[in-house]
mmCIF file of C-alpha atoms in Angstrom:
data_model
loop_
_atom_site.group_PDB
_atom_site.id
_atom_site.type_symbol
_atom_site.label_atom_id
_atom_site.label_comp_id
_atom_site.label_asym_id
_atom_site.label_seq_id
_atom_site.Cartn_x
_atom_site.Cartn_y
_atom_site.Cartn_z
ATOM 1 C CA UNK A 1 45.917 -58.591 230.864
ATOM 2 C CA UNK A 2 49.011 -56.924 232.543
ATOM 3 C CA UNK A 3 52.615 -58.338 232.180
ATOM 4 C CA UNK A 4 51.967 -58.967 235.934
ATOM 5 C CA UNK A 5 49.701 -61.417 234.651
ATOM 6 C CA UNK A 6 51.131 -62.763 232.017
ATOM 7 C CA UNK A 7 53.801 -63.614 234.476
ATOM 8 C CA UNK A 8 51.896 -65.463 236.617
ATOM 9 C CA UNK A 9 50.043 -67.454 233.720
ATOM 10 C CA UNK A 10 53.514 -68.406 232.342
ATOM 11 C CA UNK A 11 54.710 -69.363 235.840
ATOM 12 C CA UNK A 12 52.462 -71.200 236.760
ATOM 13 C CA UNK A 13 51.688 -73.408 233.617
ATOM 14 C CA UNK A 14 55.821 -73.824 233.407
ATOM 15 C CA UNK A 15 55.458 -75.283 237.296
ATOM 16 C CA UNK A 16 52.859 -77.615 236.228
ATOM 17 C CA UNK A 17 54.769 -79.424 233.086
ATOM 18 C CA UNK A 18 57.994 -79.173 235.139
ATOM 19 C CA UNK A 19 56.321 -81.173 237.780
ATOM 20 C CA UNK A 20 54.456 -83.183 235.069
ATOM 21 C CA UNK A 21 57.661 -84.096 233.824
ATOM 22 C CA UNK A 22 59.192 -84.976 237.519
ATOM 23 C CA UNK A 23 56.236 -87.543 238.017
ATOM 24 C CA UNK A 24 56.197 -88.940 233.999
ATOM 25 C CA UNK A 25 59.901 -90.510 235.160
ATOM 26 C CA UNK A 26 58.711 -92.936 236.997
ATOM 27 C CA UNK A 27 55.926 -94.201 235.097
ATOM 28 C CA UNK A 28 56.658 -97.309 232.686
ATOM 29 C CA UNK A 29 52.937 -98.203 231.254
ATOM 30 C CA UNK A 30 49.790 -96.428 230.725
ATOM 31 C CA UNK A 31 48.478 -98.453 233.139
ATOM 32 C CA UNK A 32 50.525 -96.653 236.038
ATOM 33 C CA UNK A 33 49.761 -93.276 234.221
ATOM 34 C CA UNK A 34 46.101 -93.780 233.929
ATOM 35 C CA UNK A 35 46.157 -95.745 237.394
ATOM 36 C CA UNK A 36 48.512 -93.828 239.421
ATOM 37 C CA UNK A 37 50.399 -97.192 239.793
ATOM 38 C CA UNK A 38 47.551 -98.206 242.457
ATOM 39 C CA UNK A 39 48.605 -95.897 245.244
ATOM 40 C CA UNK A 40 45.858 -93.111 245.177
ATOM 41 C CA UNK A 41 43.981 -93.942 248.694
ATOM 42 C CA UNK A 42 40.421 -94.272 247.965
ATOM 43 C CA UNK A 43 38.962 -91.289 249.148
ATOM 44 C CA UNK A 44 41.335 -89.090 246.265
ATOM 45 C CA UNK A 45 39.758 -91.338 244.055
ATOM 46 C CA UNK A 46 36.364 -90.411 245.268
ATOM 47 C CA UNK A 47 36.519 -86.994 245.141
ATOM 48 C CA UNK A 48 37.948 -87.030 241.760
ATOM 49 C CA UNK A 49 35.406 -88.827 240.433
ATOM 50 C CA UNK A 50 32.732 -86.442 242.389
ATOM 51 C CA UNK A 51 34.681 -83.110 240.340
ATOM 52 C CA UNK A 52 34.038 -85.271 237.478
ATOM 53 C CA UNK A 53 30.372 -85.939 237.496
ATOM 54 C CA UNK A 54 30.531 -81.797 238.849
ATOM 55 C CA UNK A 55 31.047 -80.099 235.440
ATOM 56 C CA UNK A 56 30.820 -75.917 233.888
ATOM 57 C CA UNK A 57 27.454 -77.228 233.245
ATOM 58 C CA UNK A 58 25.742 -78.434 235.871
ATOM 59 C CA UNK A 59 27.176 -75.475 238.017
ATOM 60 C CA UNK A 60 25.126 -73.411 235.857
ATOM 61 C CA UNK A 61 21.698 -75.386 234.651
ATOM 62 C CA UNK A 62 21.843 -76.825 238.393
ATOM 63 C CA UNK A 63 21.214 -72.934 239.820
ATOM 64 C CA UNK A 64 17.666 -72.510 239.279
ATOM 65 C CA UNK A 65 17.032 -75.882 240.985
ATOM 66 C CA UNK A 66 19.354 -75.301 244.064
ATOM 67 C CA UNK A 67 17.099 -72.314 244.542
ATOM 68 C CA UNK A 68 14.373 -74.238 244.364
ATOM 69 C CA UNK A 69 14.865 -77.567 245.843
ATOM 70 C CA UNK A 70 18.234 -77.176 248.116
ATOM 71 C CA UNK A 71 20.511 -78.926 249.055
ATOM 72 C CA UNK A 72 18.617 -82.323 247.794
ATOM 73 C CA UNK A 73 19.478 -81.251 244.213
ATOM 74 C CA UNK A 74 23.047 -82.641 244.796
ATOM 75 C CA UNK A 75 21.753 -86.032 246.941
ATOM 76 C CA UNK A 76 22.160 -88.425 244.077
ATOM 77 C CA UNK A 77 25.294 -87.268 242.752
ATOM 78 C CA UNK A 78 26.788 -87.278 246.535
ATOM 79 C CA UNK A 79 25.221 -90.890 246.700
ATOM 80 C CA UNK A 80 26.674 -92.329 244.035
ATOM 81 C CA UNK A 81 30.175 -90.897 244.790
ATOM 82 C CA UNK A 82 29.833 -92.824 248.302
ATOM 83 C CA UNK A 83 28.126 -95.688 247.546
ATOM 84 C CA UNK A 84 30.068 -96.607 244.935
#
């Protein structure tokens, strides 16, 4: 890698814990840091849990059957995400 970069790596990690750090001031309990203090709207919640259940691994052994099958593949995981 250039120093071009490495400069952007370091910049932007730095950005992250600086605004890590910001946020980590207001929260007292772990509860608030694993809850966000119960004021993520519900549809933030939803699509983090949908990148969650979305890993490295099912972008890759999911390929074959994409090709395959289409877009049905991804029905169940898009069904549980909304139906809860």
């Amino acid at each position: 890698m250039t120093l071009l970069d490495w400069s952007i790596v370091i910049f932007l990690n730095g950005a992250v814990i600086v605004y890590a750090l910001r946020l980590g001031r207001n929260t007292k309990t772990s509860g608030d840091w694993f809850l966000a203090g119960k004021t993520l709207p519900f549809w933030i919640v939803g699509l983090s849990l949908y990148a969650t259940l979305i890993d490295s691994a099912d972008l890759i052994a999911d390929t074959g059957g994409a090709y395959s099958l289409g877009v049905r593949l991804f029905v169940p995981n898009l069904v549980g995400v909304i139906g809860g």
